[in-house]
Coordinates of C-alpha atoms and ligand atoms in Angstrom, one line a residue:
M1 CA -15.0 32.9 2.0
G2 CA -18.0 34.1 3.8
W3 CA -16.9 35.1 7.3
G4 CA -19.1 36.8 9.9
G5 CA -18.5 40.5 10.2
G6 CA -16.1 41.4 13.0
C7 CA -14.4 38.0 12.7
H8 CA -11.5 39.4 10.8
S9 CA -10.5 41.5 13.8
A10 CA -11.1 38.7 16.2
L11 CA -9.0 36.4 14.0
L12 CA -6.2 39.0 13.8
D13 CA -6.4 39.7 17.5
I14 CA -6.3 36.1 18.5
Q15 CA -3.5 35.4 16.0
K16 CA -1.5 38.1 17.7
Q17 CA -2.4 36.7 21.1
L18 CA -1.4 33.2 20.1
R19 CA 1.9 34.3 18.8
A20 CA 2.9 35.2 22.3
Q21 CA 2.6 31.4 23.2
I22 CA 3.2 29.8 19.8
S23 CA 6.0 31.4 17.9
N24 CA 5.1 32.3 14.3
F25 CA 1.5 31.2 14.8
T26 CA -0.5 32.0 11.7
F27 CA -4.0 30.9 10.7
N28 CA -4.0 29.0 7.4
L29 CA -7.3 29.8 5.7
G30 CA -9.0 27.7 3.1
F31 CA -11.0 29.3 0.3
S32 CA -13.7 28.1 -2.1
G33 CA -14.1 31.1 -4.4
K34 CA -17.5 30.2 -5.6
F35 CA -19.0 31.3 -2.2
Y36 CA -17.4 34.7 -2.3
H37 CA -20.0 37.4 -1.7
T38 CA -22.9 34.9 -1.6
G39 CA -23.7 35.4 2.1
T40 CA -25.6 38.0 4.1
V41 CA -24.6 41.6 3.9
E42 CA -22.6 41.2 7.1
E43 CA -20.9 38.1 5.8
D44 CA -20.0 39.7 2.5
E45 CA -18.4 42.5 4.4
G46 CA -16.4 39.9 6.3
D47 CA -15.2 38.5 3.0
D48 CA -13.9 41.9 2.0
L49 CA -12.2 42.5 5.3
L50 CA -10.4 39.2 5.1
L51 CA -9.2 40.1 1.7
K52 CA -8.1 43.5 3.0
Y53 CA -5.8 41.7 5.4
V54 CA -4.9 39.0 3.0
D55 CA -1.2 39.2 3.8
E56 CA -1.7 38.6 7.5
F57 CA -2.7 35.0 6.9
W58 CA -1.6 31.9 5.0
W59 CA -4.0 30.6 2.4
F60 CA -4.8 27.3 0.9
P61 CA -7.2 26.3 -1.8
H62 CA -10.2 24.2 -0.9
M63 CA -12.3 23.2 -3.9
W64 CA -13.9 25.9 -6.0
S65 CA -17.4 24.9 -5.0
H66 CA -16.5 22.7 -2.0
M67 CA -17.2 19.6 -4.0
Q68 CA -15.8 16.3 -3.2
P69 CA -13.0 15.4 -5.7
H70 CA -13.8 11.6 -5.6
L71 CA -17.1 12.4 -7.4
F72 CA -15.1 13.5 -10.4
H73 CA -13.9 10.6 -12.3
N74 CA -12.7 12.7 -15.1
E75 CA -9.5 14.5 -14.4
S76 CA -10.2 17.3 -16.8
S77 CA -13.4 18.4 -14.9
L78 CA -11.4 18.5 -11.7
L79 CA -8.8 20.6 -13.4
E80 CA -11.4 23.0 -14.6
Q81 CA -12.8 23.5 -11.1
M82 CA -9.4 24.1 -9.7
V83 CA -8.5 26.6 -12.4
L84 CA -11.6 28.6 -11.4
N85 CA -10.5 28.7 -7.8
K86 CA -7.0 29.7 -8.9
E87 CA -8.3 32.5 -11.1
F88 CA -10.4 33.7 -8.1
A89 CA -7.2 33.7 -6.0
L90 CA -5.2 35.6 -8.5
D91 CA -8.0 38.2 -9.0
H92 CA -8.1 38.8 -5.3
N93 CA -4.4 38.8 -4.5
I94 CA -4.6 35.6 -2.5
P95 CA -1.1 34.0 -2.5
V96 CA -1.1 30.8 -4.6
D97 CA 2.3 29.4 -3.8
M98 CA 2.0 27.7 -0.4
G99 CA 2.0 24.2 -1.9
Y100 CA -0.7 23.0 0.5
A101 CA -4.3 22.1 -0.2
V102 CA -7.1 20.3 1.7
A103 CA -9.9 18.3 0.1
P104 CA -13.5 18.6 1.5
H105 CA -14.3 15.7 3.8
H106 CA -10.9 14.1 3.1
S107 CA -12.3 13.0 -0.2
G108 CA -9.8 11.7 -2.7
V109 CA -6.8 12.0 -0.3
Y110 CA -7.3 8.6 1.3
P111 CA -8.4 6.3 -0.3
V112 CA -6.3 7.8 -3.0
H113 CA -8.1 9.3 -6.0
L114 CA -5.3 9.5 -8.5
Q115 CA -7.1 12.1 -10.5
L116 CA -7.0 14.5 -7.5
Y117 CA -3.3 14.1 -6.9
E118 CA -2.6 14.7 -10.6
A119 CA -4.9 17.8 -10.8
W120 CA -3.5 19.3 -7.6
R121 CA 0.0 19.0 -8.9
R122 CA -0.8 20.4 -12.3
V123 CA -2.9 23.4 -11.3
W124 CA -1.5 24.3 -7.9
N125 CA 1.8 22.5 -7.6
I126 CA 0.5 21.0 -4.4
R127 CA 3.2 19.2 -2.4
V128 CA 1.5 18.8 1.0
T129 CA -2.0 17.9 2.2
S130 CA -3.4 16.5 5.4
T131 CA -6.1 14.0 6.3
E132 CA -7.6 12.3 9.4
E133 CA -8.4 9.1 7.4
Y134 CA -5.0 7.4 7.1
P135 CA -4.8 4.6 7.8
H136 CA -8.2 5.0 9.6
L137 CA -10.0 7.8 11.5
K138 CA -9.9 5.7 14.7
P139 CA -8.0 5.1 16.8
A140 CA -6.7 8.6 16.4
R141 CA -3.3 7.8 17.9
Y142 CA -2.6 5.4 15.0
R143 CA -2.9 8.1 12.4
K144 CA 0.1 8.4 10.1
G145 CA 1.4 10.2 7.1
F146 CA 2.5 8.9 3.7
V147 CA 3.8 10.2 0.4
H148 CA 2.0 9.6 -2.9
N149 CA 2.8 11.0 -6.3
S150 CA 5.3 13.4 -4.7
I151 CA 2.6 14.8 -2.5
M152 CA 3.3 14.6 1.3
V153 CA 0.1 13.6 3.2
L154 CA 0.3 14.6 6.9
P155 CA -1.9 13.2 9.6
R156 CA -4.5 15.7 10.9
Q157 CA -5.8 15.6 14.4
T158 CA -9.3 16.1 15.6
C159 CA -10.1 19.1 17.9
G160 CA -13.6 18.2 18.8
L161 CA -15.3 21.1 16.9
F162 CA -17.4 20.2 13.9
T163 CA -19.7 22.2 11.5
H164 CA -22.5 22.1 14.0
T165 CA -20.7 22.6 17.3
I166 CA -21.0 26.3 17.2
Y167 CA -22.4 27.4 20.6
Y168 CA -20.5 27.0 23.8
K169 CA -23.6 26.1 25.8
E170 CA -24.8 23.5 23.3
Y171 CA -21.5 21.6 23.1
P172 CA -22.4 17.9 23.0
G173 CA -22.5 16.7 26.6
G174 CA -22.3 20.3 27.9
P175 CA -19.6 22.9 27.7
K176 CA -17.7 21.1 30.5
E177 CA -16.8 18.4 28.0
L178 CA -15.0 20.9 25.7
D179 CA -13.2 22.4 28.7
K180 CA -12.2 19.0 30.0
S181 CA -10.8 18.1 26.6
I182 CA -8.7 21.3 26.7
H183 CA -7.7 21.1 30.3
G184 CA -5.8 17.8 30.4
G185 CA -8.3 15.7 28.3
E186 CA -8.2 14.5 24.8
L187 CA -7.2 17.6 23.0
F188 CA -4.4 18.4 25.5
L189 CA -3.1 14.8 25.2
T190 CA -3.2 15.0 21.4
L191 CA -0.8 18.0 21.5
L192 CA 1.3 16.4 24.2
L193 CA 1.8 13.1 22.5
N194 CA 2.3 14.3 18.9
P195 CA 5.4 16.3 18.1
I196 CA 3.5 17.8 15.1
S197 CA -0.3 18.5 15.3
I198 CA -2.5 19.9 12.5
F199 CA -6.0 21.0 13.3
M200 CA -8.7 22.2 11.1
T201 CA -11.9 23.8 12.2
H202 CA -14.8 25.2 10.2
L203 CA -16.0 28.6 9.3
S204 CA -18.9 28.2 11.7
N205 CA -16.5 27.7 14.6
Y206 CA -14.9 31.1 13.9
G207 CA -18.2 32.9 13.8
N208 CA -21.1 32.3 16.2
D209 CA -19.5 31.7 19.7
R210 CA -16.0 31.6 18.2
L211 CA -15.4 28.3 19.7
G212 CA -12.4 27.8 17.4
L213 CA -10.6 30.8 18.8
Y214 CA -11.7 30.0 22.4
T215 CA -10.4 26.4 22.1
F216 CA -6.9 27.2 20.8
V217 CA -6.3 30.2 23.1
H218 CA -7.2 28.1 26.2
L219 CA -5.3 25.1 24.9
A220 CA -2.1 27.2 24.4
S221 CA -2.3 28.8 27.8
F222 CA -3.0 25.5 29.5
L223 CA 0.0 23.9 27.8
R224 CA 2.1 26.9 28.8
S225 CA 1.0 26.6 32.5
W226 CA 1.4 22.9 32.9
T227 CA 4.1 21.7 30.5
N228 CA 7.4 23.0 29.3
L229 CA 6.6 22.3 25.7
K230 CA 7.8 24.9 23.2
L231 CA 5.1 25.5 20.6
H232 CA 6.0 26.7 17.1
T233 CA 4.2 27.0 13.8
L234 CA 5.8 26.1 10.5
P235 CA 4.4 26.8 7.0
P236 CA 3.0 23.6 5.5
L237 CA 6.0 22.6 3.2
Q238 CA 8.5 23.0 6.0
L239 CA 6.2 21.3 8.4
A240 CA 5.9 18.3 6.0
H241 CA 9.7 18.0 5.6
K242 CA 10.1 18.1 9.3
Y243 CA 7.4 15.5 9.8
F244 CA 9.1 13.0 7.4
Q245 CA 12.4 13.7 8.9
L246 CA 11.0 12.7 12.3
F247 CA 9.1 9.7 10.8
P248 CA 10.9 8.6 7.6
E249 CA 9.5 5.1 7.9
Q250 CA 6.0 6.6 7.2
R251 CA 6.9 7.8 3.7
N252 CA 5.9 4.5 2.1
P253 CA 2.1 4.1 2.3
L254 CA 0.4 0.8 3.1
W255 CA -2.8 0.6 1.1
Q256 CA -5.9 -0.9 2.7
N257 CA -9.1 -2.2 1.1
P258 CA -11.4 0.8 1.0
C259 CA -14.4 -1.5 1.4
D260 CA -13.3 -2.6 4.8
D261 CA -14.0 0.9 6.3
K262 CA -17.4 2.5 5.8
R263 CA -16.0 6.0 5.9
H264 CA -13.4 5.1 3.2
K265 CA -16.1 3.5 1.0
D266 CA -18.2 6.7 1.3
I267 CA -15.4 8.8 -0.1
W268 CA -14.4 6.5 -2.8
S269 CA -15.5 6.8 -6.4
K270 CA -18.7 5.0 -7.2
E271 CA -17.0 3.9 -10.4
K272 CA -14.5 1.8 -8.4
T273 CA -15.2 -1.5 -6.9
C274 CA -13.4 -3.8 -4.5
D275 CA -14.6 -6.7 -6.5
R276 CA -11.7 -6.2 -8.9
L277 CA -9.3 -7.6 -6.4
P278 CA -7.9 -11.1 -6.4
K279 CA -9.3 -13.8 -4.0
F280 CA -6.0 -15.6 -4.1
M281 CA -2.4 -15.3 -5.1
V282 CA 0.2 -17.7 -6.3
I283 CA 3.3 -16.1 -4.8
G284 CA 6.2 -18.3 -6.2
P285 CA 9.1 -18.6 -5.8
Q286 CA 10.4 -18.6 -9.3
K287 CA 11.2 -21.8 -11.1
T288 CA 9.1 -24.0 -8.9
G289 CA 6.3 -24.7 -11.5
T290 CA 4.4 -21.4 -11.0
T291 CA 3.6 -21.1 -14.7
A292 CA 2.2 -24.6 -14.9
L293 CA 0.0 -24.0 -11.9
Y294 CA -1.1 -20.7 -13.4
L295 CA -2.2 -22.3 -16.6
F296 CA -3.8 -25.2 -14.9
L297 CA -5.8 -22.8 -12.8
L298 CA -7.0 -20.9 -15.8
M299 CA -8.5 -24.1 -17.2
H300 CA -11.0 -24.0 -14.4
P301 CA -14.3 -22.4 -15.6
S302 CA -14.7 -20.2 -12.4
I303 CA -11.1 -19.0 -12.2
S304 CA -9.6 -16.1 -14.1
S305 CA -6.5 -13.9 -13.7
N306 CA -5.4 -10.4 -14.5
F307 CA -4.9 -8.9 -17.9
P308 CA -1.3 -9.1 -19.1
S309 CA 1.2 -6.3 -18.4
P310 CA 3.1 -4.9 -21.3
K311 CA 6.3 -5.1 -19.2
T312 CA 5.9 -8.2 -17.0
Y313 CA 3.5 -10.3 -19.1
E314 CA 1.1 -12.4 -17.0
E315 CA 2.6 -11.1 -13.7
V316 CA 1.5 -7.8 -12.2
Q317 CA 4.3 -7.6 -9.7
F318 CA 2.5 -5.0 -7.6
F319 CA 3.4 -5.8 -4.0
N320 CA 7.1 -6.4 -4.5
T321 CA 8.1 -3.5 -6.7
N322 CA 7.7 0.3 -7.1
N323 CA 4.4 -0.5 -9.0
Y324 CA 3.0 -0.5 -5.5
H325 CA 3.4 3.3 -5.3
K326 CA 1.2 3.7 -8.3
G327 CA -1.7 2.8 -5.9
I328 CA -4.6 0.4 -5.9
D329 CA -6.4 2.0 -8.8
W330 CA -3.5 1.0 -11.0
Y331 CA -3.6 -2.5 -9.6
M332 CA -7.3 -3.0 -10.0
E333 CA -7.2 -1.9 -13.6
F334 CA -5.5 -5.3 -14.3
F335 CA -8.5 -7.2 -13.2
P336 CA -11.9 -7.7 -15.0
V337 CA -15.1 -7.0 -13.1
P338 CA -16.3 -10.4 -12.2
S339 CA -19.8 -11.3 -13.4
N340 CA -20.6 -13.2 -10.2
V341 CA -18.6 -12.0 -7.2
S342 CA -19.3 -15.0 -5.0
T343 CA -18.6 -17.8 -7.5
D344 CA -15.9 -16.2 -9.7
F345 CA -12.3 -16.4 -8.5
L346 CA -9.8 -13.8 -9.5
F347 CA -6.2 -14.4 -8.9
E348 CA -2.8 -13.3 -9.8
K349 CA 0.6 -15.1 -10.0
S350 CA 3.7 -13.1 -9.3
A351 CA 6.6 -15.5 -8.5
N352 CA 8.7 -12.8 -6.9
Y353 CA 6.3 -12.1 -4.1
F354 CA 7.5 -15.1 -2.1
P355 CA 11.0 -13.9 -1.1
S356 CA 10.0 -10.2 -1.0
E357 CA 10.4 -8.4 2.3
E358 CA 7.4 -6.1 1.7
S359 CA 4.9 -8.3 -0.1
P360 CA 3.4 -10.2 2.9
R361 CA 2.7 -7.0 4.9
R362 CA 1.4 -5.1 1.8
G363 CA -0.6 -8.1 0.7
A364 CA -2.3 -8.6 4.0
A365 CA -3.2 -4.9 4.3
L366 CA -5.0 -4.9 1.0
L367 CA -6.2 -8.5 0.8
P368 CA -6.5 -9.8 4.3
K369 CA -8.9 -12.5 3.3
A370 CA -6.9 -13.7 0.3
K371 CA -5.6 -17.2 0.1
I372 CA -1.9 -17.6 -0.6
I373 CA -0.5 -20.5 -2.6
T374 CA 3.2 -21.2 -2.7
L375 CA 5.1 -24.0 -4.4
L376 CA 8.3 -25.5 -3.1
I377 CA 10.8 -27.8 -4.8
N378 CA 14.3 -28.7 -3.6
P379 CA 15.9 -25.3 -3.2
A380 CA 19.1 -26.7 -4.9
D381 CA 17.1 -27.7 -8.0
R382 CA 15.4 -24.3 -7.9
A383 CA 18.7 -22.5 -7.8
Y384 CA 20.0 -24.5 -10.7
S385 CA 16.9 -24.0 -12.8
W386 CA 17.1 -20.3 -12.1
Y387 CA 20.7 -20.2 -13.2
Q388 CA 19.8 -22.0 -16.4
H389 CA 17.0 -19.5 -16.9
Q390 CA 19.5 -16.6 -16.6
R391 CA 21.8 -18.2 -19.1
A392 CA 18.9 -18.6 -21.5
H393 CA 18.2 -14.9 -21.1
E394 CA 21.9 -14.2 -21.8
D395 CA 22.6 -12.7 -18.4
H396 CA 26.2 -11.7 -18.7
A397 CA 27.4 -13.0 -15.4
A398 CA 25.5 -16.3 -15.8
L399 CA 27.2 -16.9 -19.1
R400 CA 30.6 -16.1 -17.8
F401 CA 30.6 -18.1 -14.6
T402 CA 29.8 -21.7 -13.9
F403 CA 27.0 -22.7 -11.6
Y404 CA 29.5 -23.7 -9.0
D405 CA 31.2 -20.3 -9.3
V406 CA 27.9 -18.6 -8.7
I407 CA 26.8 -20.5 -5.6
S408 CA 30.2 -20.6 -4.0
A409 CA 31.2 -17.0 -4.7
R410 CA 32.9 -15.4 -1.7
P411 CA 32.4 -11.9 -0.3
G412 CA 35.3 -10.4 -2.2
A413 CA 34.0 -11.7 -5.6
P414 CA 33.0 -9.3 -8.4
A415 CA 29.8 -7.4 -7.7
E416 CA 27.8 -8.9 -10.6
L417 CA 28.7 -12.4 -9.5
R418 CA 27.7 -11.6 -5.9
S419 CA 24.4 -10.1 -7.1
L420 CA 23.7 -13.1 -9.2
Q421 CA 24.5 -15.4 -6.3
S422 CA 22.1 -13.8 -3.9
R423 CA 19.3 -13.7 -6.5
C424 CA 20.0 -17.4 -7.1
L425 CA 20.2 -18.5 -3.5
I426 CA 18.0 -16.3 -1.3
P427 CA 14.6 -17.3 -2.6
G428 CA 15.5 -20.9 -1.5
L429 CA 15.6 -19.9 2.2
Y430 CA 12.1 -21.2 2.4
S431 CA 11.5 -21.2 6.1
T432 CA 12.5 -17.5 6.5
H433 CA 10.2 -16.4 3.7
L434 CA 7.4 -18.6 4.8
D435 CA 7.7 -17.3 8.4
R436 CA 7.2 -13.8 7.1
W437 CA 4.1 -14.7 5.2
L438 CA 2.7 -16.6 8.2
T439 CA 3.3 -13.5 10.4
H440 CA 0.8 -11.6 8.2
Y441 CA -1.6 -14.4 7.1
P442 CA -3.2 -17.1 9.2
A443 CA -1.9 -20.6 8.4
N444 CA -5.3 -21.8 7.2
Q445 CA -5.1 -19.2 4.3
V446 CA -1.7 -20.5 3.2
M447 CA -1.3 -23.5 1.0
I448 CA 2.2 -25.0 0.5
I449 CA 2.4 -27.3 -2.6
D450 CA 5.1 -29.7 -3.3
G451 CA 6.3 -28.5 -6.8
H452 CA 7.8 -32.0 -7.6
Q453 CA 4.3 -33.5 -7.1
L454 CA 2.8 -30.8 -9.4
R455 CA 5.2 -31.9 -12.0
T456 CA 4.6 -35.7 -11.6
D457 CA 0.9 -35.8 -10.6
P458 CA -0.7 -32.5 -11.4
A459 CA -4.3 -33.8 -11.2
A460 CA -4.0 -34.8 -7.6
V461 CA -2.5 -31.4 -6.7
M462 CA -5.2 -29.5 -8.6
D463 CA -7.8 -31.5 -6.6
E464 CA -6.2 -30.3 -3.4
V465 CA -6.0 -26.7 -4.7
Q466 CA -9.7 -26.7 -5.6
K467 CA -10.6 -27.9 -2.1
F468 CA -8.4 -25.3 -0.5
L469 CA -9.9 -22.5 -2.5
G470 CA -13.5 -23.8 -2.1
V471 CA -14.1 -23.2 -5.8
T472 CA -17.0 -24.8 -7.7
P473 CA -17.8 -26.7 -9.8
H474 CA -15.2 -29.4 -9.3
F475 CA -13.1 -29.5 -12.4
N476 CA -11.7 -32.9 -13.5
Y477 CA -8.1 -32.4 -14.2
S478 CA -7.4 -36.1 -14.8
Q479 CA -9.4 -35.8 -17.9
A480 CA -8.2 -32.4 -18.9
L481 CA -4.4 -33.0 -18.6
T482 CA -2.3 -35.5 -20.3
F483 CA 1.4 -36.5 -20.2
D484 CA 3.2 -35.4 -23.4
P485 CA 6.2 -37.8 -23.9
Q486 CA 7.8 -35.4 -26.3
K487 CA 7.7 -32.5 -23.9
G488 CA 8.3 -34.7 -20.9
F489 CA 5.7 -32.8 -18.9
W490 CA 2.0 -32.8 -18.3
C491 CA 0.1 -30.6 -20.7
Q492 CA -3.4 -29.5 -21.5
L493 CA -5.4 -32.0 -23.6
L494 CA -7.2 -30.3 -26.4
E495 CA -10.0 -31.6 -28.5
G496 CA -8.9 -34.1 -31.2
G497 CA -6.2 -35.5 -28.9
K498 CA -3.7 -32.6 -29.4
T499 CA -1.8 -31.2 -26.5
K500 CA -1.1 -27.6 -25.4
C501 CA 2.2 -27.5 -23.4
L502 CA 4.0 -24.7 -21.8
G503 CA 6.5 -22.9 -24.0
K504 CA 10.1 -23.7 -24.7
S505 CA 11.3 -21.7 -21.7
K506 CA 9.5 -24.1 -19.2
G507 CA 10.9 -27.6 -19.0
R508 CA 14.3 -26.6 -20.5
K509 CA 16.8 -29.2 -21.5
Y510 CA 20.1 -28.7 -19.7
P511 CA 22.8 -31.1 -18.2
P512 CA 22.2 -32.4 -14.7
M513 CA 23.7 -30.5 -11.8
D514 CA 27.2 -31.7 -11.0
P515 CA 27.5 -33.6 -7.7
E516 CA 29.9 -31.1 -6.2
A517 CA 27.4 -28.3 -6.6
R518 CA 24.6 -30.5 -5.2
A519 CA 26.7 -31.3 -2.2
F520 CA 27.5 -27.7 -1.7
L521 CA 23.8 -26.7 -1.9
S522 CA 22.7 -29.5 0.4
R523 CA 25.1 -28.1 3.0
Y524 CA 24.1 -24.5 2.3
Y525 CA 20.4 -25.1 2.7
R526 CA 20.8 -27.6 5.6
E527 CA 19.7 -25.4 8.5
H528 CA 16.9 -23.9 6.4
N529 CA 15.6 -27.2 5.4
V530 CA 15.5 -28.3 9.0
E531 CA 13.6 -25.2 9.9
L532 CA 11.2 -25.8 7.1
S533 CA 10.5 -29.3 8.3
K534 CA 9.8 -27.9 11.8
L535 CA 7.5 -25.4 10.3
L536 CA 5.6 -28.0 8.3
H537 CA 5.3 -30.1 11.4
R538 CA 3.8 -27.2 13.3
L539 CA 1.3 -26.7 10.5
G540 CA 0.5 -30.4 10.5
Q541 CA 1.6 -30.8 6.9
P542 CA 3.4 -33.8 5.4
L543 CA 7.0 -33.3 4.3
P544 CA 7.6 -33.4 0.6
S545 CA 9.8 -36.3 -0.5
W546 CA 12.7 -34.0 -1.5
L547 CA 12.8 -32.6 2.0
R548 CA 12.8 -36.0 3.6
E549 CA 15.7 -36.9 1.3
E550 CA 17.6 -33.8 2.3
L551 CA 17.0 -34.5 6.0
Q552 CA 18.2 -38.1 5.6
K553 CA 21.4 -36.8 4.1
I554 CA 22.0 -34.9 7.3
T555 CA 21.3 -38.0 9.4
F556 CA 23.7 -40.1 7.2
A557 CA 26.3 -37.4 7.4
S558 CA 26.2 -37.3 11.2
M559 CA 26.1 -41.1 11.5
S560 CA 29.2 -41.4 9.3
R561 CA 30.9 -38.7 11.4
G562 CA 29.9 -40.5 14.6
Ligands
PPS1 N1 3.7 -29.1 -16.8 C1 4.9 -28.5 -16.8 N2 5.4 -28.0 -17.9 C2 6.6 -27.3 -18.0 N3 7.3 -27.1 -16.9 C3 6.8 -27.6 -15.7 C4 5.6 -28.3 -15.6 N4 5.4 -28.6 -14.3 C5 6.5 -28.2 -13.6 N5 7.3 -27.5 -14.5 C6 8.6 -26.9 -14.0 O1 8.4 -25.5 -14.0 C7 9.6 -24.9 -14.0 C8 9.5 -23.5 -14.4 O2 9.0 -22.9 -13.2 P1 8.2 -21.5 -13.2 O3 7.1 -21.6 -14.2 O4 7.9 -21.2 -11.8 O5 9.4 -20.6 -13.8 S1 9.3 -18.9 -13.8 O6 9.7 -18.5 -12.5 O7 8.0 -18.5 -14.2 O8 10.4 -18.6 -14.8 C9 10.4 -25.7 -15.1 O9 11.7 -25.6 -14.8 P2 12.9 -26.0 -15.8 O10 12.7 -27.5 -15.9 O11 14.2 -25.7 -15.2 O12 12.7 -25.3 -17.1 C10 9.8 -27.1 -15.0 O13 10.6 -28.0 -14.4

């Protein structure tokens, strides 16, 4: 509140005038109740006149005192401030049910401040907001929307009027610049190229030279003269539904690192830090030795991982599941604040990242500099180990069907069997999954480890890993690991000669795979193994022995056919 006297009638007049060119055009006015009646006499009269015509406009809550929500770490203080603004609205008959709000300076909307979304929902039942910051302010044509915590965030456009651009003659670069933008320039193109445009200008643009009104009236008439666009205004909630009908693929957000954009960093809580993000990730796939690698890494004095999750234990499973929608604050809570950012290495291991469609893109958006470690064993052995794992966890289908039944199930087979089959086989399509990771990460950030070598010669592998990560000091794994004949695997050597091995669930005892299943899987993975060998050649990496063996089988098969 705090409008120059006479503005109300200018606003109403222009609203009427604009309705002739934009059906249903209605100004959506934001209010911060704390400033009601705190201006000059004239401004205070303006406040009262606006309230007199309260039903002519739409209204949305700004913040009570125009403060930036990201400065409030505590949700309850945000709630208190919102409640004050709501009480103000109720006292002055301002409608409170539009479901739309805007945060000052985009603060808290993107990068997401969970507390703001929560408080908005609780006090105002907000379901729509808008920002210019997602994914970044510039380039403006890449702005998008997303949905978070059931609040639809719409992209907002820039109209070229800011708090200080209030006089026509003093428009930056001269008034011609504003007119150019309207008459075929940037502002005109913005409207032309976006099926839905949202603009917001400031109080100061409605008073003074009324540049806000000037701009939109001229824009609308220029559009009417030179295009056959039909302009229409929708209330925020309907507009948001329309937007996501047009762009359903935008519903899912893609979180970026707030510290990679200065504007984002400025509207991000000072209590948050980008240092609580991993420098590298072990992405799986499952059953290739990821837990052994995880534990060996933790033995290194400079390497640490996330706190455990009550649901998924040592794995966070952020990028591949709905946890992603909980936002990066949720993710970062899993990591300690490193005591020395340059020498400490945080990492996480989630073995289901490897085959996940979404993980590479999401990973690269948030952690573009992260290093990626994957382990590969013969996909046939991986499938068999996974099947044994499911049996040990008493998966109904795995107990009911033999391994051969699972891998050879046909399209008409029972749904539970088909589902088990795809979960068993798909992660082994290594080249497909690796290609996806390499689309999003440069090859020199990706390390492919032979999981069989990790099993037989872990110290050599860990030396390579240390080199790849650039972690110091060098840790001597030949001294720290020892082969435990009873376990049949390499384990951590403790003081006094005792060993600490992985639990019962790693290195299980089960009968060897029957030859029929192995032959089936060699055929099943043949093409993919060939593709993997090409990919490794391209990357200049040696082929693991199991892959060479599989390739030889193909050669023998074709020789015996020939
Ligand atoms: N040092 C050491 N100790 C124990 N186990 C080891 C080790 N090195 C590699 N392996 C192999 O790791 C297999 C389990 O892989 P994962 O840890 O990736 O499995 S899981 O996805 O986390 O369930 C596990 O598979 P199974 O043999 O089928 O149990 C092991 O073969």
